[in-house]
Amino acid sequence: MVKFGYTILYVEDVEKSIAFYENAFGFSRKFVTPEKDYGELITGETTISFASKKLAAQNLKDGFIESNPEDKPFAIEIGFITDNVDELVQKATSFGAIMVKEPTQKPWGQIVAYLRDLDGFLIEICTEVKG
């Protein structure tokens, strides 16, 4: 059996990133290590995790490309499904998310918007795809 368990974002400040996701999207904190270098949020079936860049550097001896809001986003995104895209986008931007693309209705009926979080990671806010 294989199950998608979590995505880990390498961030500067685990506590700050977790607080952003709690405030902007209403997720609940699962735990943060006493060292505050790793933490997880309860987000549904798949967990979003955060590891400090310092911890990531210990695990990845050859380094990694750091996310930065001033650079282009990576070719990956985190997707959050909601019934009210406009409302969630407004809430997230009020907590510091950066608007990338305003909510737009796709030809198949889905409404999609793009933001970046405090560390520059790309977030899609969308309605569920009706199929």
PDB file of C-alpha atoms in Angstrom:
ATOM      1  CA  MET A   1       0.000   0.000   0.000  1.00  0.00           C
ATOM      2  CA  VAL A   2       1.129   3.543  -0.779  1.00  0.00           C
ATOM      3  CA  LYS A   3      -0.524   6.619   0.695  1.00  0.00           C
ATOM      4  CA  PHE A   4       0.339  10.283   0.144  1.00  0.00           C
ATOM      5  CA  GLY A   5       1.062  11.356   3.697  1.00  0.00           C
ATOM      6  CA  TYR A   6       2.462  14.871   3.665  1.00  0.00           C
ATOM      7  CA  THR A   7       4.255  17.666   1.874  1.00  0.00           C
ATOM      8  CA  ILE A   8       7.098  19.404   3.700  1.00  0.00           C
ATOM      9  CA  LEU A   9       7.869  23.055   2.989  1.00  0.00           C
ATOM     10  CA  TYR A  10      11.355  24.274   3.924  1.00  0.00           C
ATOM     11  CA  VAL A  11      10.861  27.629   5.623  1.00  0.00           C
ATOM     12  CA  GLU A  12      12.848  30.226   7.525  1.00  0.00           C
ATOM     13  CA  ASP A  13      10.627  30.248  10.622  1.00  0.00           C
ATOM     14  CA  VAL A  14       8.441  27.184  11.308  1.00  0.00           C
ATOM     15  CA  GLU A  15       6.315  28.907  13.985  1.00  0.00           C
ATOM     16  CA  LYS A  16       5.658  31.939  11.762  1.00  0.00           C
ATOM     17  CA  SER A  17       4.714  29.776   8.766  1.00  0.00           C
ATOM     18  CA  ILE A  18       2.384  27.587  10.817  1.00  0.00           C
ATOM     19  CA  ALA A  19       0.720  30.660  12.338  1.00  0.00           C
ATOM     20  CA  PHE A  20       0.171  32.063   8.828  1.00  0.00           C
ATOM     21  CA  TYR A  21      -1.586  28.890   7.633  1.00  0.00           C
ATOM     22  CA  GLU A  22      -3.643  28.716  10.840  1.00  0.00           C
ATOM     23  CA  ASN A  23      -4.787  32.326  10.484  1.00  0.00           C
ATOM     24  CA  ALA A  24      -5.165  32.520   6.708  1.00  0.00           C
ATOM     25  CA  PHE A  25      -6.816  29.149   6.102  1.00  0.00           C
ATOM     26  CA  GLY A  26      -8.142  28.002   9.475  1.00  0.00           C
ATOM     27  CA  PHE A  27      -5.985  24.878   9.760  1.00  0.00           C
ATOM     28  CA  SER A  28      -5.132  23.461  13.195  1.00  0.00           C
ATOM     29  CA  ARG A  29      -1.664  22.840  14.551  1.00  0.00           C
ATOM     30  CA  LYS A  30      -0.910  19.134  14.993  1.00  0.00           C
ATOM     31  CA  PHE A  31       2.454  19.682  16.686  1.00  0.00           C
ATOM     32  CA  VAL A  32       5.735  21.600  16.633  1.00  0.00           C
ATOM     33  CA  THR A  33       8.998  20.109  17.892  1.00  0.00           C
ATOM     34  CA  PRO A  34      10.495  21.617  21.069  1.00  0.00           C
ATOM     35  CA  GLU A  35      13.344  22.943  18.876  1.00  0.00           C
ATOM     36  CA  LYS A  36      10.729  24.624  16.641  1.00  0.00           C
ATOM     37  CA  ASP A  37      12.470  23.236  13.567  1.00  0.00           C
ATOM     38  CA  TYR A  38       9.610  21.003  12.380  1.00  0.00           C
ATOM     39  CA  GLY A  39       5.847  21.151  12.643  1.00  0.00           C
ATOM     40  CA  GLU A  40       2.640  19.845  11.099  1.00  0.00           C
ATOM     41  CA  LEU A  41      -0.866  21.138  10.465  1.00  0.00           C
ATOM     42  CA  ILE A  42      -4.098  19.167  10.373  1.00  0.00           C
ATOM     43  CA  THR A  43      -5.466  19.894   6.918  1.00  0.00           C
ATOM     44  CA  GLY A  44      -7.597  16.874   6.041  1.00  0.00           C
ATOM     45  CA  GLU A  45      -6.271  13.603   4.701  1.00  0.00           C
ATOM     46  CA  THR A  46      -2.880  14.991   3.666  1.00  0.00           C
ATOM     47  CA  THR A  47      -0.692  16.882   6.130  1.00  0.00           C
ATOM     48  CA  ILE A  48       1.238  20.059   5.387  1.00  0.00           C
ATOM     49  CA  SER A  49       4.526  19.993   7.255  1.00  0.00           C
ATOM     50  CA  PHE A  50       7.184  22.625   7.765  1.00  0.00           C
ATOM     51  CA  ALA A  51      10.891  22.108   8.352  1.00  0.00           C
ATOM     52  CA  SER A  52      13.395  24.847   9.048  1.00  0.00           C
ATOM     53  CA  LYS A  53      15.924  25.494   6.323  1.00  0.00           C
ATOM     54  CA  LYS A  54      18.597  24.667   8.916  1.00  0.00           C
ATOM     55  CA  LEU A  55      17.078  21.206   9.504  1.00  0.00           C
ATOM     56  CA  ALA A  56      16.670  20.668   5.765  1.00  0.00           C
ATOM     57  CA  ALA A  57      20.340  21.516   5.244  1.00  0.00           C
ATOM     58  CA  GLN A  58      21.286  18.817   7.769  1.00  0.00           C
ATOM     59  CA  ASN A  59      19.289  16.253   5.797  1.00  0.00           C
ATOM     60  CA  LEU A  60      20.298  17.397   2.307  1.00  0.00           C
ATOM     61  CA  LYS A  61      24.070  17.722   2.383  1.00  0.00           C
ATOM     62  CA  ASP A  62      24.261  18.946  -1.246  1.00  0.00           C
ATOM     63  CA  GLY A  63      21.803  21.755  -0.502  1.00  0.00           C
ATOM     64  CA  PHE A  64      18.494  22.729  -2.087  1.00  0.00           C
ATOM     65  CA  ILE A  65      16.895  25.637  -3.914  1.00  0.00           C
ATOM     66  CA  GLU A  66      15.261  27.917  -1.359  1.00  0.00           C
ATOM     67  CA  SER A  67      11.844  29.425  -1.959  1.00  0.00           C
ATOM     68  CA  ASN A  68      11.869  33.206  -1.942  1.00  0.00           C
ATOM     69  CA  PRO A  69       8.930  35.579  -2.615  1.00  0.00           C
ATOM     70  CA  GLU A  70      11.199  37.747  -4.826  1.00  0.00           C
ATOM     71  CA  ASP A  71      11.990  34.815  -7.153  1.00  0.00           C
ATOM     72  CA  LYS A  72       9.638  32.996  -9.496  1.00  0.00           C
ATOM     73  CA  PRO A  73       7.714  30.216  -7.752  1.00  0.00           C
ATOM     74  CA  PHE A  74       8.755  26.592  -8.114  1.00  0.00           C
ATOM     75  CA  ALA A  75       6.943  24.438 -10.662  1.00  0.00           C
ATOM     76  CA  ILE A  76       4.672  23.051  -7.940  1.00  0.00           C
ATOM     77  CA  GLU A  77       1.706  24.346  -5.979  1.00  0.00           C
ATOM     78  CA  ILE A  78      -0.373  23.513  -2.936  1.00  0.00           C
ATOM     79  CA  GLY A  79      -4.096  23.413  -3.734  1.00  0.00           C
ATOM     80  CA  PHE A  80      -6.860  24.310  -1.274  1.00  0.00           C
ATOM     81  CA  ILE A  81     -10.484  23.630  -2.202  1.00  0.00           C
ATOM     82  CA  THR A  82     -13.190  25.947  -0.899  1.00  0.00           C
ATOM     83  CA  ASP A  83     -16.781  26.929  -1.649  1.00  0.00           C
ATOM     84  CA  ASN A  84     -15.876  30.643  -1.611  1.00  0.00           C
ATOM     85  CA  VAL A  85     -12.624  31.452  -3.400  1.00  0.00           C
ATOM     86  CA  ASP A  86     -13.023  35.242  -3.152  1.00  0.00           C
ATOM     87  CA  GLU A  87     -13.539  35.137   0.616  1.00  0.00           C
ATOM     88  CA  LEU A  88     -10.573  32.839   1.262  1.00  0.00           C
ATOM     89  CA  VAL A  89      -8.289  34.877  -1.009  1.00  0.00           C
ATOM     90  CA  GLN A  90      -9.260  38.059   0.829  1.00  0.00           C
ATOM     91  CA  LYS A  91      -8.623  36.427   4.210  1.00  0.00           C
ATOM     92  CA  ALA A  92      -5.251  35.000   3.143  1.00  0.00           C
ATOM     93  CA  THR A  93      -4.033  38.295   1.681  1.00  0.00           C
ATOM     94  CA  SER A  94      -5.067  40.076   4.895  1.00  0.00           C
ATOM     95  CA  PHE A  95      -2.554  37.810   6.698  1.00  0.00           C
ATOM     96  CA  GLY A  96       0.254  38.520   4.237  1.00  0.00           C
ATOM     97  CA  ALA A  97      -0.300  36.210   1.255  1.00  0.00           C
ATOM     98  CA  ILE A  98       0.799  37.766  -2.035  1.00  0.00           C
ATOM     99  CA  MET A  99      -1.759  37.860  -4.866  1.00  0.00           C
ATOM    100  CA  VAL A 100      -0.477  36.232  -8.057  1.00  0.00           C
ATOM    101  CA  LYS A 101      -3.699  35.852 -10.065  1.00  0.00           C
ATOM    102  CA  GLU A 102      -7.166  37.053  -9.135  1.00  0.00           C
ATOM    103  CA  PRO A 103     -10.007  34.483  -9.021  1.00  0.00           C
ATOM    104  CA  THR A 104     -10.930  33.399 -12.542  1.00  0.00           C
ATOM    105  CA  GLN A 105     -13.626  31.045 -13.784  1.00  0.00           C
ATOM    106  CA  LYS A 106     -12.254  28.271 -15.977  1.00  0.00           C
ATOM    107  CA  PRO A 107     -14.190  26.963 -19.020  1.00  0.00           C
ATOM    108  CA  TRP A 108     -15.164  23.839 -17.016  1.00  0.00           C
ATOM    109  CA  GLY A 109     -16.758  25.994 -14.298  1.00  0.00           C
ATOM    110  CA  GLN A 110     -14.071  25.858 -11.617  1.00  0.00           C
ATOM    111  CA  ILE A 111     -12.991  29.138  -9.987  1.00  0.00           C
ATOM    112  CA  VAL A 112      -9.221  29.383  -9.434  1.00  0.00           C
ATOM    113  CA  ALA A 113      -6.907  31.978  -7.860  1.00  0.00           C
ATOM    114  CA  TYR A 114      -3.183  31.916  -7.140  1.00  0.00           C
ATOM    115  CA  LEU A 115      -1.322  33.311  -4.118  1.00  0.00           C
ATOM    116  CA  ARG A 116       2.133  33.006  -2.608  1.00  0.00           C
ATOM    117  CA  ASP A 117       2.684  32.429   1.093  1.00  0.00           C
ATOM    118  CA  LEU A 118       5.135  34.291   3.326  1.00  0.00           C
ATOM    119  CA  ASP A 119       8.010  32.080   2.124  1.00  0.00           C
ATOM    120  CA  GLY A 120       7.074  32.351  -1.557  1.00  0.00           C
ATOM    121  CA  PHE A 121       5.396  28.967  -2.027  1.00  0.00           C
ATOM    122  CA  LEU A 122       2.620  28.951  -4.637  1.00  0.00           C
ATOM    123  CA  ILE A 123      -0.914  28.264  -3.408  1.00  0.00           C
ATOM    124  CA  GLU A 124      -3.939  27.572  -5.581  1.00  0.00           C
ATOM    125  CA  ILE A 125      -7.312  28.466  -4.041  1.00  0.00           C
ATOM    126  CA  CYS A 126     -10.118  26.852  -6.008  1.00  0.00           C
ATOM    127  CA  THR A 127     -13.590  25.421  -6.027  1.00  0.00           C
ATOM    128  CA  GLU A 128     -13.992  21.693  -6.399  1.00  0.00           C
ATOM    129  CA  VAL A 129     -13.954  20.309  -9.925  1.00  0.00           C
ATOM    130  CA  LYS A 130     -17.425  18.961 -10.674  1.00  0.00           C
ATOM    131  CA  GLY A 131     -17.161  15.856 -12.805  1.00  0.00           C
TER     132      GLY A 131
END
